[in-house]
Short mmCIF file of C-alpha atoms and ligand atoms in Angstrom, two decimals:
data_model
loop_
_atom_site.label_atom_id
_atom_site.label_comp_id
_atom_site.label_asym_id
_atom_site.label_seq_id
_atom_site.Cartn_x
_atom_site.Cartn_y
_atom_site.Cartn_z
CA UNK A 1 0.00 0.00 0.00
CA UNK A 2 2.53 2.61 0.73
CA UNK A 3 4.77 1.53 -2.32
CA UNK A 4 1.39 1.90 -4.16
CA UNK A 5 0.79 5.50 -2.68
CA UNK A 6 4.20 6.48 -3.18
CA UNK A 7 4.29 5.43 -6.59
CA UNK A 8 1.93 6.57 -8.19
CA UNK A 9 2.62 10.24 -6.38
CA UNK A 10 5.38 10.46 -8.22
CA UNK A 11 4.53 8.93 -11.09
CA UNK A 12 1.31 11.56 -11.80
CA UNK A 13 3.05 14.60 -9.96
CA UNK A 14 0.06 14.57 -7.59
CA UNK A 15 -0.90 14.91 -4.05
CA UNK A 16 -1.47 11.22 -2.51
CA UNK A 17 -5.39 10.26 -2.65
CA UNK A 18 -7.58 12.20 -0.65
CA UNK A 19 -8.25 10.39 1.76
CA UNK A 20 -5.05 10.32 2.96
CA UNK A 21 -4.58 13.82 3.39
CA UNK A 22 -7.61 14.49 4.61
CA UNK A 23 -7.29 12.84 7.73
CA UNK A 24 -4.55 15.08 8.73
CA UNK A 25 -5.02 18.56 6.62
CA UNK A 26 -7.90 20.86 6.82
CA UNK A 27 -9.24 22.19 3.44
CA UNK A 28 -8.95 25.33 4.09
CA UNK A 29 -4.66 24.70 5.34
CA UNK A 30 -2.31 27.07 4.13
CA UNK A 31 -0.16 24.09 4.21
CA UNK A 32 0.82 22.33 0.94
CA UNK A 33 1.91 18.76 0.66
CA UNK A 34 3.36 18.23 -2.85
CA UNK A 35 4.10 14.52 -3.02
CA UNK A 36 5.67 12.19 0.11
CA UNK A 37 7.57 8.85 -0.65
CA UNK A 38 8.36 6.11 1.47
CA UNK A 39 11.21 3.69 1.52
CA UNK A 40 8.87 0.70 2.38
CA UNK A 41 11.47 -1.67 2.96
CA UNK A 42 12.70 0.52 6.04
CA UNK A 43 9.03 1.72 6.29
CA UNK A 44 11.11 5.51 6.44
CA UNK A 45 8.93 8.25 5.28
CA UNK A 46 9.26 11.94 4.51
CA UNK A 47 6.71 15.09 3.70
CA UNK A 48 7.87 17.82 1.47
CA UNK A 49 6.24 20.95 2.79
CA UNK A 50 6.03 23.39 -0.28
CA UNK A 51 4.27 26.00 1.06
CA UNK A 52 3.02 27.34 4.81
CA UNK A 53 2.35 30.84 5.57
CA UNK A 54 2.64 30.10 9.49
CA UNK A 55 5.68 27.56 10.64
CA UNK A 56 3.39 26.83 13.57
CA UNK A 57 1.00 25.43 11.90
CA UNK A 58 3.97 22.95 10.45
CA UNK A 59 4.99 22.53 13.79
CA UNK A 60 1.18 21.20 14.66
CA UNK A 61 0.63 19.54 11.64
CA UNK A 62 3.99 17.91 11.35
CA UNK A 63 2.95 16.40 14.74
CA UNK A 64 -0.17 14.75 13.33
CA UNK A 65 1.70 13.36 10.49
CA UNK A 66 3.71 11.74 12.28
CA UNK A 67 1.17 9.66 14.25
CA UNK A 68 -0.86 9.39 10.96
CA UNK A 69 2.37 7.78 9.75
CA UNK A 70 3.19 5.31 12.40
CA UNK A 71 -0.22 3.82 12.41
CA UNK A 72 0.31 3.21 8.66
CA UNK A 73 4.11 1.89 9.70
CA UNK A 74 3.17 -0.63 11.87
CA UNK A 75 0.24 -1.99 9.76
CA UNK A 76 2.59 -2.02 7.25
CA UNK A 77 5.27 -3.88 9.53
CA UNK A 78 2.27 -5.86 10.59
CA UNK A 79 1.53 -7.02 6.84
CA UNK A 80 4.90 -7.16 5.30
CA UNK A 81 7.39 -8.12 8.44
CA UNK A 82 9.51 -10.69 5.76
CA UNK A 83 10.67 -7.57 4.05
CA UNK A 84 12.36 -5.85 7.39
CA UNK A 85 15.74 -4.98 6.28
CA UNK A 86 17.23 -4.09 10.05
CA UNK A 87 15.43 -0.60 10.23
CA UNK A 88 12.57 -0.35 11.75
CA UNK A 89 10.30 2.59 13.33
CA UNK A 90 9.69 6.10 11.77
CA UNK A 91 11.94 8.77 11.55
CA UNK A 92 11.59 11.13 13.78
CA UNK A 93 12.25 14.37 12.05
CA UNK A 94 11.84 15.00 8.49
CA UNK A 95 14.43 16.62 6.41
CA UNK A 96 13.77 16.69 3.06
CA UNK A 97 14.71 18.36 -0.35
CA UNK A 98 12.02 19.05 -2.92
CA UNK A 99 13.60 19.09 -6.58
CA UNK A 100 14.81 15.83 -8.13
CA UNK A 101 12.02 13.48 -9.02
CA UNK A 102 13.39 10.21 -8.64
CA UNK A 103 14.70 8.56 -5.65
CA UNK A 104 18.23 8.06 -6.29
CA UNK A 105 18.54 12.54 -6.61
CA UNK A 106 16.05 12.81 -3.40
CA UNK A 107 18.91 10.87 -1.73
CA UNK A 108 21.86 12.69 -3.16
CA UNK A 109 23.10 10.21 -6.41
CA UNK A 110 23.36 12.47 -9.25
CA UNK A 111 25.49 14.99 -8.62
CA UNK A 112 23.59 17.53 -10.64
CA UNK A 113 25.22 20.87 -11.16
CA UNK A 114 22.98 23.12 -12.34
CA UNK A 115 21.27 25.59 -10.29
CA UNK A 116 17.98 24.66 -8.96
CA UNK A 117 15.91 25.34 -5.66
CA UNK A 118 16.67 22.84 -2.90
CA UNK A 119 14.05 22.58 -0.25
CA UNK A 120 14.65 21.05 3.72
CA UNK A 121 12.47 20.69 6.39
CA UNK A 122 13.94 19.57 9.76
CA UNK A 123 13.93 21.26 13.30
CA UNK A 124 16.24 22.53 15.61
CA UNK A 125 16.65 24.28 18.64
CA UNK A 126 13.03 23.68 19.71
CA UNK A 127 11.27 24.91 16.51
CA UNK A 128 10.46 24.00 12.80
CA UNK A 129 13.88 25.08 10.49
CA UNK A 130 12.73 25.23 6.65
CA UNK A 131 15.42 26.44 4.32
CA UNK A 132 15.42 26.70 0.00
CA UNK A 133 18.54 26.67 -1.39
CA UNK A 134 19.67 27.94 -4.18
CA UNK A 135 22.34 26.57 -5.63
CA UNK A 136 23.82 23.08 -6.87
CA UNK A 137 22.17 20.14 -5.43
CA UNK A 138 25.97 18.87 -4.18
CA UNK A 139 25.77 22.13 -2.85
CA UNK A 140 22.71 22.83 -1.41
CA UNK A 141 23.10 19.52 0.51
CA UNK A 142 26.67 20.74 2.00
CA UNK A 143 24.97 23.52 2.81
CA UNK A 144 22.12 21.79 5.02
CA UNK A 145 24.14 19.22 6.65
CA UNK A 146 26.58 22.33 7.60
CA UNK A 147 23.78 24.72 8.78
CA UNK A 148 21.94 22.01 11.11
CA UNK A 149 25.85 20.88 12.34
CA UNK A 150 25.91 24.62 13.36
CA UNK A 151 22.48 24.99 14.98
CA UNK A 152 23.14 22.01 17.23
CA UNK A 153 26.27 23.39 18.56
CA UNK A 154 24.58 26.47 19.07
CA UNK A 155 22.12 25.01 20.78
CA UNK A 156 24.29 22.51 22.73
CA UNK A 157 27.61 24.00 23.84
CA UNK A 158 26.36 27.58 23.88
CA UNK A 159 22.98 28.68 24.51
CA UNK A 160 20.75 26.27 26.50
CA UNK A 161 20.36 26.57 30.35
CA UNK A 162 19.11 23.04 30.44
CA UNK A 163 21.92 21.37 28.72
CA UNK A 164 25.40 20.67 31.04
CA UNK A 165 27.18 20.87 27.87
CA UNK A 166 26.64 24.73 27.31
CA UNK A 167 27.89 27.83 28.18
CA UNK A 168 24.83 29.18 29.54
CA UNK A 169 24.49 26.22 31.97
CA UNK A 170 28.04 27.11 32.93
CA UNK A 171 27.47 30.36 33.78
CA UNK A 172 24.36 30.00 35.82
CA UNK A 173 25.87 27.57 37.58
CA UNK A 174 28.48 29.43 38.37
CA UNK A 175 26.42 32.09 39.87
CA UNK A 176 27.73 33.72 43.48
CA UNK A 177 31.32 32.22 42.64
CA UNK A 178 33.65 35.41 43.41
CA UNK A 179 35.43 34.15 40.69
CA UNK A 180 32.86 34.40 38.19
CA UNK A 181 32.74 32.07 34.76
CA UNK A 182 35.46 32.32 32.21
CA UNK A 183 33.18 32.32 28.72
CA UNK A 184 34.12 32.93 24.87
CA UNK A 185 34.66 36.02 23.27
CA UNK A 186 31.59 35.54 21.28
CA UNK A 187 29.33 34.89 24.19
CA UNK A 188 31.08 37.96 25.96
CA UNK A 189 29.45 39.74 22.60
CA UNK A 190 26.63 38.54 23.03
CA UNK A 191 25.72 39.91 26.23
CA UNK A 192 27.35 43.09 26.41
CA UNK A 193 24.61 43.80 23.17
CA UNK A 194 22.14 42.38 25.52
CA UNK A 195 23.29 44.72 28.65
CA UNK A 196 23.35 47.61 26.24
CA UNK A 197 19.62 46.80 24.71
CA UNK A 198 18.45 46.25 28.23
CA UNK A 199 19.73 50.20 29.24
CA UNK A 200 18.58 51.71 26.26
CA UNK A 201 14.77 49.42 26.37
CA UNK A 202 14.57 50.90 29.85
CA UNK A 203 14.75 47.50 31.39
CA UNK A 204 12.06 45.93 29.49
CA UNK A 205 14.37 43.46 27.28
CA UNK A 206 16.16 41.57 30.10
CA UNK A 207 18.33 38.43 29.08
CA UNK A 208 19.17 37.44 32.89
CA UNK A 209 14.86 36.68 33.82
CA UNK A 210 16.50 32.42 34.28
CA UNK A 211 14.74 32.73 37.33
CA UNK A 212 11.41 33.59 36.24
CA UNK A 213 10.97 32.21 32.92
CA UNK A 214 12.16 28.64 34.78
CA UNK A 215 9.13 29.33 37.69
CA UNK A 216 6.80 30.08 34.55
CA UNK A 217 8.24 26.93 32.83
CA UNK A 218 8.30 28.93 29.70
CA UNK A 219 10.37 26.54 27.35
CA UNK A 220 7.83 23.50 28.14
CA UNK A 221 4.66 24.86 26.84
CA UNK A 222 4.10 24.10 23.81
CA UNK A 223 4.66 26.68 20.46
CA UNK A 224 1.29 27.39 18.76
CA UNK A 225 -0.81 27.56 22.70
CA UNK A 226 -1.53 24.83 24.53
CA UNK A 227 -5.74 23.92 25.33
CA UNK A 228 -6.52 23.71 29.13
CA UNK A 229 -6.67 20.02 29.17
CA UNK A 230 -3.48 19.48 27.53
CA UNK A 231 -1.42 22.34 29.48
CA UNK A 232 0.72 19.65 31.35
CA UNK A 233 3.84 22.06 31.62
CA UNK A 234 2.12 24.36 33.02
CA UNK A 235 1.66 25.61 36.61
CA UNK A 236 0.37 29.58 37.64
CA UNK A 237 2.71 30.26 39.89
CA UNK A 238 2.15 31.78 43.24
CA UNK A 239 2.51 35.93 43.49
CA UNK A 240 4.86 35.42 46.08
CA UNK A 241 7.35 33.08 43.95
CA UNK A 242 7.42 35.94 41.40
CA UNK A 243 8.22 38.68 43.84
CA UNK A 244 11.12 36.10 44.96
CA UNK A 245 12.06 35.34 41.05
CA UNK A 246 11.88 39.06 40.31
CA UNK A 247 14.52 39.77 42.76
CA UNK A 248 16.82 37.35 41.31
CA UNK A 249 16.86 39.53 38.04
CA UNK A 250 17.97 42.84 36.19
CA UNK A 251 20.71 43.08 33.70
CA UNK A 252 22.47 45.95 35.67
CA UNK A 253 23.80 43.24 37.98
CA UNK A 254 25.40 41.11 35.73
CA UNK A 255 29.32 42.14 35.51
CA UNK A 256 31.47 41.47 32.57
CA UNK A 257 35.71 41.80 32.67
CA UNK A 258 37.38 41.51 29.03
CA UNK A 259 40.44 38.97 28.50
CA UNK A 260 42.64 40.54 30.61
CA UNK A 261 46.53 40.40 29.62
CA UNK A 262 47.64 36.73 30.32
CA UNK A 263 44.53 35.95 32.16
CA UNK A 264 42.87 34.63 29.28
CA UNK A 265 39.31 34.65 28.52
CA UNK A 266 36.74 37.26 29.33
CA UNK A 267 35.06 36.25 32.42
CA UNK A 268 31.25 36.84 33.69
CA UNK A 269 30.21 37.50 37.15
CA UNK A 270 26.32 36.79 38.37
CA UNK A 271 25.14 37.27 41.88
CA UNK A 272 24.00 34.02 43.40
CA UNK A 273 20.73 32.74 42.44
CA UNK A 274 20.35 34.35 38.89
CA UNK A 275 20.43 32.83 35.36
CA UNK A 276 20.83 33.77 31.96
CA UNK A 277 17.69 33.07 29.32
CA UNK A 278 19.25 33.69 26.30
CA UNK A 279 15.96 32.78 24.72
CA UNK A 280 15.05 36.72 22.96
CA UNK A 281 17.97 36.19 20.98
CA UNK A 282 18.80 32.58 20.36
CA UNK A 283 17.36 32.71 17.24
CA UNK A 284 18.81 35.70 15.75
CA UNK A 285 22.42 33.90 17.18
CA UNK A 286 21.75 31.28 14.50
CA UNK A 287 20.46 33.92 11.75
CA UNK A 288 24.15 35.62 12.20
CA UNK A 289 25.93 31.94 12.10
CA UNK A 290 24.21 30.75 8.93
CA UNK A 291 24.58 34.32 7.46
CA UNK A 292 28.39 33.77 7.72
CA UNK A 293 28.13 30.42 6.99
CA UNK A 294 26.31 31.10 3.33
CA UNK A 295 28.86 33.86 2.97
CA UNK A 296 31.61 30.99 3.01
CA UNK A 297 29.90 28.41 0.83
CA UNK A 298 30.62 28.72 -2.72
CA UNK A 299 28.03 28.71 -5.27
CA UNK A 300 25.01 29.39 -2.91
CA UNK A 301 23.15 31.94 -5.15
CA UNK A 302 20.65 32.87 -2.89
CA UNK A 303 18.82 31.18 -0.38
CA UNK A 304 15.62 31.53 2.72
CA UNK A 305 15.71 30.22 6.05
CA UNK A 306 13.02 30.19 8.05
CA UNK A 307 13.32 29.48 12.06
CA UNK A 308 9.92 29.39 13.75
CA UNK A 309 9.49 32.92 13.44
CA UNK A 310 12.76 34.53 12.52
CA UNK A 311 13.40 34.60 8.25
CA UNK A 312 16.76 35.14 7.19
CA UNK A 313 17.04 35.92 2.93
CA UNK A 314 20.38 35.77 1.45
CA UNK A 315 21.29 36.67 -2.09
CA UNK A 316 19.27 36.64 -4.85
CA UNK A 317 16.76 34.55 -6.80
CA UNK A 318 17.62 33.27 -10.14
CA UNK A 319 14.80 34.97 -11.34
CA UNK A 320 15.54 38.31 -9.95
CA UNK A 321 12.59 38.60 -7.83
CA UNK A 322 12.34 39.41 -4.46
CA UNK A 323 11.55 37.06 -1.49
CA UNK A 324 8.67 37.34 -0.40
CA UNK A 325 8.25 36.84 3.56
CA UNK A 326 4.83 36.94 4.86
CA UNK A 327 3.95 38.78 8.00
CA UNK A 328 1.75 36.21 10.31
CA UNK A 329 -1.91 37.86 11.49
CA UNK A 330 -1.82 37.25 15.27
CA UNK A 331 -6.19 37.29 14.61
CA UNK A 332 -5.61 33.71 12.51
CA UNK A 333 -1.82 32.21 12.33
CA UNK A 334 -3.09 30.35 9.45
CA UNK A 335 -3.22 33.54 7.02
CA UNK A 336 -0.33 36.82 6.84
CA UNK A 337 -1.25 40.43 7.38
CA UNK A 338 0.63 41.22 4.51
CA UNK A 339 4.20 40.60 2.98
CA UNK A 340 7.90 41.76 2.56
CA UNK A 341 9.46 41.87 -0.20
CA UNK A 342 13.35 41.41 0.03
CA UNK A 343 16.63 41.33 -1.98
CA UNK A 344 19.64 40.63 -0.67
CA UNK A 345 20.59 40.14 2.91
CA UNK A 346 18.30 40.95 5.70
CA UNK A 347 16.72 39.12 9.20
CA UNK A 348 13.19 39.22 10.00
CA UNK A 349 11.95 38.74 13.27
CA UNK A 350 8.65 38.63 14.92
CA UNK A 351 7.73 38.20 18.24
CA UNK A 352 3.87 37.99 19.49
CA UNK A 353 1.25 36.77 22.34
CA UNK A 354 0.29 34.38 19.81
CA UNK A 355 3.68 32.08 19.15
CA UNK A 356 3.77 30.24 23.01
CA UNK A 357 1.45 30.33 25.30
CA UNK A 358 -0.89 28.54 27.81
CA UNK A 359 -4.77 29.03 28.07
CA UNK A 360 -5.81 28.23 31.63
CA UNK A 361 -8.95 28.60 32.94
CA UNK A 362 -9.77 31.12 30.36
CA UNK A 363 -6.78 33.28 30.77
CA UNK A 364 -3.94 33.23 28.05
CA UNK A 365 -0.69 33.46 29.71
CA UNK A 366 2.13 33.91 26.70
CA UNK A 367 6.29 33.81 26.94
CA UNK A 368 7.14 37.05 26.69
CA UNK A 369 7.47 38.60 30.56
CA UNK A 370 7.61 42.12 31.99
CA UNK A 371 10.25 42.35 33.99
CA UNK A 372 9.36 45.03 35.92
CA UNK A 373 5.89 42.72 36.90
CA UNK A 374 7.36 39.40 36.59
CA UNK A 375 4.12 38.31 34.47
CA UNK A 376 3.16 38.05 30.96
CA UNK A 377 3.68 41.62 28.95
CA UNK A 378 0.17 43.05 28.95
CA UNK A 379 0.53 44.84 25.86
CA UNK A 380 -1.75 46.53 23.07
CA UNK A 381 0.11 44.83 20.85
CA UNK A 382 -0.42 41.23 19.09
CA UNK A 383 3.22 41.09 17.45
CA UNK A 384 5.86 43.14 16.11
CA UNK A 385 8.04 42.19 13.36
CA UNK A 386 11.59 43.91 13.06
CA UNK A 387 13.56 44.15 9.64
CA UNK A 388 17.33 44.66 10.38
CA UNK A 389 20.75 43.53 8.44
CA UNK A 390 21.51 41.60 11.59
CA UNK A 391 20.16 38.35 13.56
CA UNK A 392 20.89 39.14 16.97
CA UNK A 393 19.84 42.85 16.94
CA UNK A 394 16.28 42.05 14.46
CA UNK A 395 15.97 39.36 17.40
CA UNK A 396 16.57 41.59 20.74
CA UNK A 397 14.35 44.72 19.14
CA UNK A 398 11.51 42.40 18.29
CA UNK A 399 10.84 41.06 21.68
CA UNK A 400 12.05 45.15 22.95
CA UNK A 401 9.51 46.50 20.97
CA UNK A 402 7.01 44.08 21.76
CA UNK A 403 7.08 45.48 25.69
CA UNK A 404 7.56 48.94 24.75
CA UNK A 405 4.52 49.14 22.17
CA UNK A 406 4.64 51.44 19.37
CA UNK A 407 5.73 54.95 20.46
CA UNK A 408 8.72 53.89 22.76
CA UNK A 409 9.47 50.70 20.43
CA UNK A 410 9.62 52.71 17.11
CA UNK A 411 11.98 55.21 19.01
CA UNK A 412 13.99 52.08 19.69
CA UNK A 413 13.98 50.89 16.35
CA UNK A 414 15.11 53.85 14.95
CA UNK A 415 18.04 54.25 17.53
CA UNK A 416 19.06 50.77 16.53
CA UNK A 417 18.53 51.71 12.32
CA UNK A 418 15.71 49.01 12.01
CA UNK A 419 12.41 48.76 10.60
CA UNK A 420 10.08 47.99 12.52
CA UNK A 421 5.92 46.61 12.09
CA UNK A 422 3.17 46.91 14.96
CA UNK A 423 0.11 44.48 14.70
CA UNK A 424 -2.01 46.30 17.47
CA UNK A 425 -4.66 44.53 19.40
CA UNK A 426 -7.55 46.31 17.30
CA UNK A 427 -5.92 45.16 14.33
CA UNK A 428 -4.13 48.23 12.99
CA UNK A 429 -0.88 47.58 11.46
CA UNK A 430 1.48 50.69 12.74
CA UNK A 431 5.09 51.15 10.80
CA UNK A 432 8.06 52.72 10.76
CA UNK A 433 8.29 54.68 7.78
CA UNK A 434 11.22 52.84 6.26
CA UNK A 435 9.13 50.01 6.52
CA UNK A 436 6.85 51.02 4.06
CA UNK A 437 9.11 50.52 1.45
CA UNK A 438 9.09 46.72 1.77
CA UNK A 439 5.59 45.88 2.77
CA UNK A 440 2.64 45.15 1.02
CA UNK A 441 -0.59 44.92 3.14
CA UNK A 442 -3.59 42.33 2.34
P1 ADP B 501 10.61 33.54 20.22
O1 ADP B 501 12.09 33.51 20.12
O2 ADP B 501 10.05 32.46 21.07
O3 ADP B 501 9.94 33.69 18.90
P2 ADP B 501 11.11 36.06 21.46
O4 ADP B 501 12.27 36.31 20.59
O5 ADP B 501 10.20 37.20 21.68
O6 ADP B 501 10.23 34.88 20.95
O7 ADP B 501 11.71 35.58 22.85
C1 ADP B 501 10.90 35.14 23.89
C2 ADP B 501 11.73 34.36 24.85
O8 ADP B 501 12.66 35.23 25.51
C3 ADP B 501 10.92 33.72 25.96
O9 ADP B 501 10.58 32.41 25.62
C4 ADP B 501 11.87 33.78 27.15
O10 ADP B 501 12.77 32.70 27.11
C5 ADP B 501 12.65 35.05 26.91
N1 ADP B 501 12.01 36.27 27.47
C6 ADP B 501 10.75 36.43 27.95
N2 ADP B 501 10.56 37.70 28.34
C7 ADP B 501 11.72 38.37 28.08
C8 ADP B 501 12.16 39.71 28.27
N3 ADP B 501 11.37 40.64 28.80
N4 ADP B 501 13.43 40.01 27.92
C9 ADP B 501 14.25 39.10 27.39
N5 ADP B 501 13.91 37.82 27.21
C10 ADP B 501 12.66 37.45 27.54
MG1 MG B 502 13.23 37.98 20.12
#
């Protein structure tokens, strides 16, 4: 059956029947599937995602596919266990290019030089990474298996607080020590942006909230909102636990000492009790490492990476045209507010009520905290998306902004030389005037 299904997908060019795609895809999705083939004889399968205006919605749906998929795998294991070749069970995550129609291209035999666009789906650091490629397929694939190398080293040595391997799990615990945490230069880079966005956002973007965002459990809830009966992660916690957390944050206590002479690296110094959540800016960190690393690949014309929220566009079509990255409408995450259009180089970010969050008891708790409450942001706004040359700063200013609202944020933006986009919670769309230049409304 799935040979059959497979087959004759890519045989006709067409969707699989129906029926299979309707048990997992609305009709009225913004989310394509072109074709999917299996390998029966390891019962592996893979989705190409063409088209999604929300990554979210991937996320979701992606999760549905796969237990769609493993009830087919293990009727087919049931029905054809002679064939087993060794493999067995479903991949977890899938990663797959687009162009090439036959199997032996899809898994990298032909060599084929010409430029073409070379899709991947595959996730990383907690969210859905989709990339196109252009470029040689021998390319393109160097490319990806580079690119997802560097976003699990991101993830792993530097930036997670829940990983022993990583600097940030260093650091924090490390906390109190009088003789602080010896960390890279890079990191060092990191944060003194961080300590300078926190002065000049008035304390509202504040990368050392460990404390709270751990009481809120922040990183468990699920992207896309969680329904009451599902909210497992999730615990309100107590007034008097925030007042505590609060305590154990602000960015004006963190201290930083550059490499000294002889003494090596630059060290960091936390009062006891605090922690880093480098979480505002992680993804913009890996929009700044893939930006250098398409820089260094040869023969990568252009290309679009998408993580969860935060687009990064390099180079050019071979067309000429401009990418086009659609703004998500906070009101349905299914459908955009409008679009960019880009050429060249640039990070979008967007940060919103809408991406994480918990609904509990009829309340809607989201990630995004006010440090000066030590709760969710109550905000007029539903999301603001930043355009800026670079990762790290498009990432900081959109989560800034998002706590500042329009007048103080679009001061901010400016400061910084950024564009910035306001989604307000009556559903005006507020800009900076820059802006305009590069967005389209629906
Ligand atoms: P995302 O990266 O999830 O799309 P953001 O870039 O807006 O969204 O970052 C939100 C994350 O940053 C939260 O999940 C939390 O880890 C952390 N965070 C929450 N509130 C703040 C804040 N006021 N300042 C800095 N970081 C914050
Ligand atoms: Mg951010």
């Amino acid at each position: 059956l799935i040979g059959r299904i497979a087959a004759l997908s890519r045989a006709t060019g067409q969707s699989p029947p129906s029926w299979a795609m309707a048990a997992f895809l609305p009709p009225e999705s913004a989310f394509t599937v072109d074709f999917f083939f299996m390998k029966n004889s390891a019962f592996l399968c893979d989705v190409v995602v063409v088209e999604c205006a929300d990554e979210y919605s991937i996320a979701k749906r992606m999760r549905k596919l796969k237990y769609f998929f493993r009830i087919i795998m293990v009727a087919a294991a049931a029905l054809c266990c002679s064939c087993g070749n060794g493999e067995s069970g479903a991949r977890d995550s899938a990663a797959v290019l687009e162009n090439g129609s036959s199997e032996e291209s899809e898994y990298g035999g032909t060599g084929r030089q010409e430029i073409g666009a070379n899709r991947y789906v595959d996730t990383a650091m907690g969210t859905v990474i989709q990339q196109t490629v252009y470029a040689s397929e021998e390319t393109a694939a160097d490319f990806y298996v580079k690119s997802m190398a560097l976003l699990k080293e991101l993830e792993e040595e530097r930036l997670s607080w829940r990983l022993e391997t990583s600097e940030v799990w260093r650091i924090n615990g490390t906390a109190g020590n009088e003789e602080g945490c010896g960390i890279s230069e890079e990191t060092a880079g990191v944060l003194r942006d961080c300590v300078e966005l926190y002065e000049r956002s008035d304390g509202a973007f504040d990368v050392t909230l460990g404390a709270l965002t751990r009481l809120w459990n922040i990183d468990k809830w699920a992207a896309g909102g969680l329904d009451d009966g599902e909210a497992d992660g999730f615990r309100l916690p107590s007034s008097a636990d925030v007042e505590h957390a609060l305590k154990l944050c602000g960015s004006d206590k963190i201290r930083l000492a550059a490499a000294g002479l002889g003494e090596g690296e630059p060290r960091v110094f936390l009062p006891e009790g605090m922690g880093l959540d480098l979480g505002a800016v992680g993804k913009g960190l890996a929009q700044s490492g893939l930006q250098g690393l398409l820089e260094a690949e040869e023969g990568v014309a252009g290309a679009v990476i998408s993580l969860g929220g935060s687009i990064l566009t390099f180079g050019d079509k071979p067309d000429g045209s401009p990418w086009k990255v659609g703004i998500v409408n906070p009101f349905d995450t299914s459908s955009n507010v409008g679009t960019l259009s880009l050429k060249g180089q640039w990070c979008v970010s967007t940060s919103g009520d809408y991406e994480r969050y918990v609904e509990k008891d009829g309340v809607r708790y989201h990630h995004i905290l006010d440090p000066h409450t030590g709760y969710p942001a109550v905000s007029d706004v539903r999301g603001v998306t930043i355009l800026a040359k670079n990762g790290t700063l498009s990432d900081g200013l959109s989560t800034a902004c998002f706590l500042l609202g329009p007048e103080r944020g679009m001061e901010l933006a400016e400061e910084y030389e950024v564009e910035v986009l306001f989604v307000m919670s009556d559903g005006q769309i507020v800009m900076s005037e820059g802006m305009e230049t590069y967005f389209t409304e629906f």
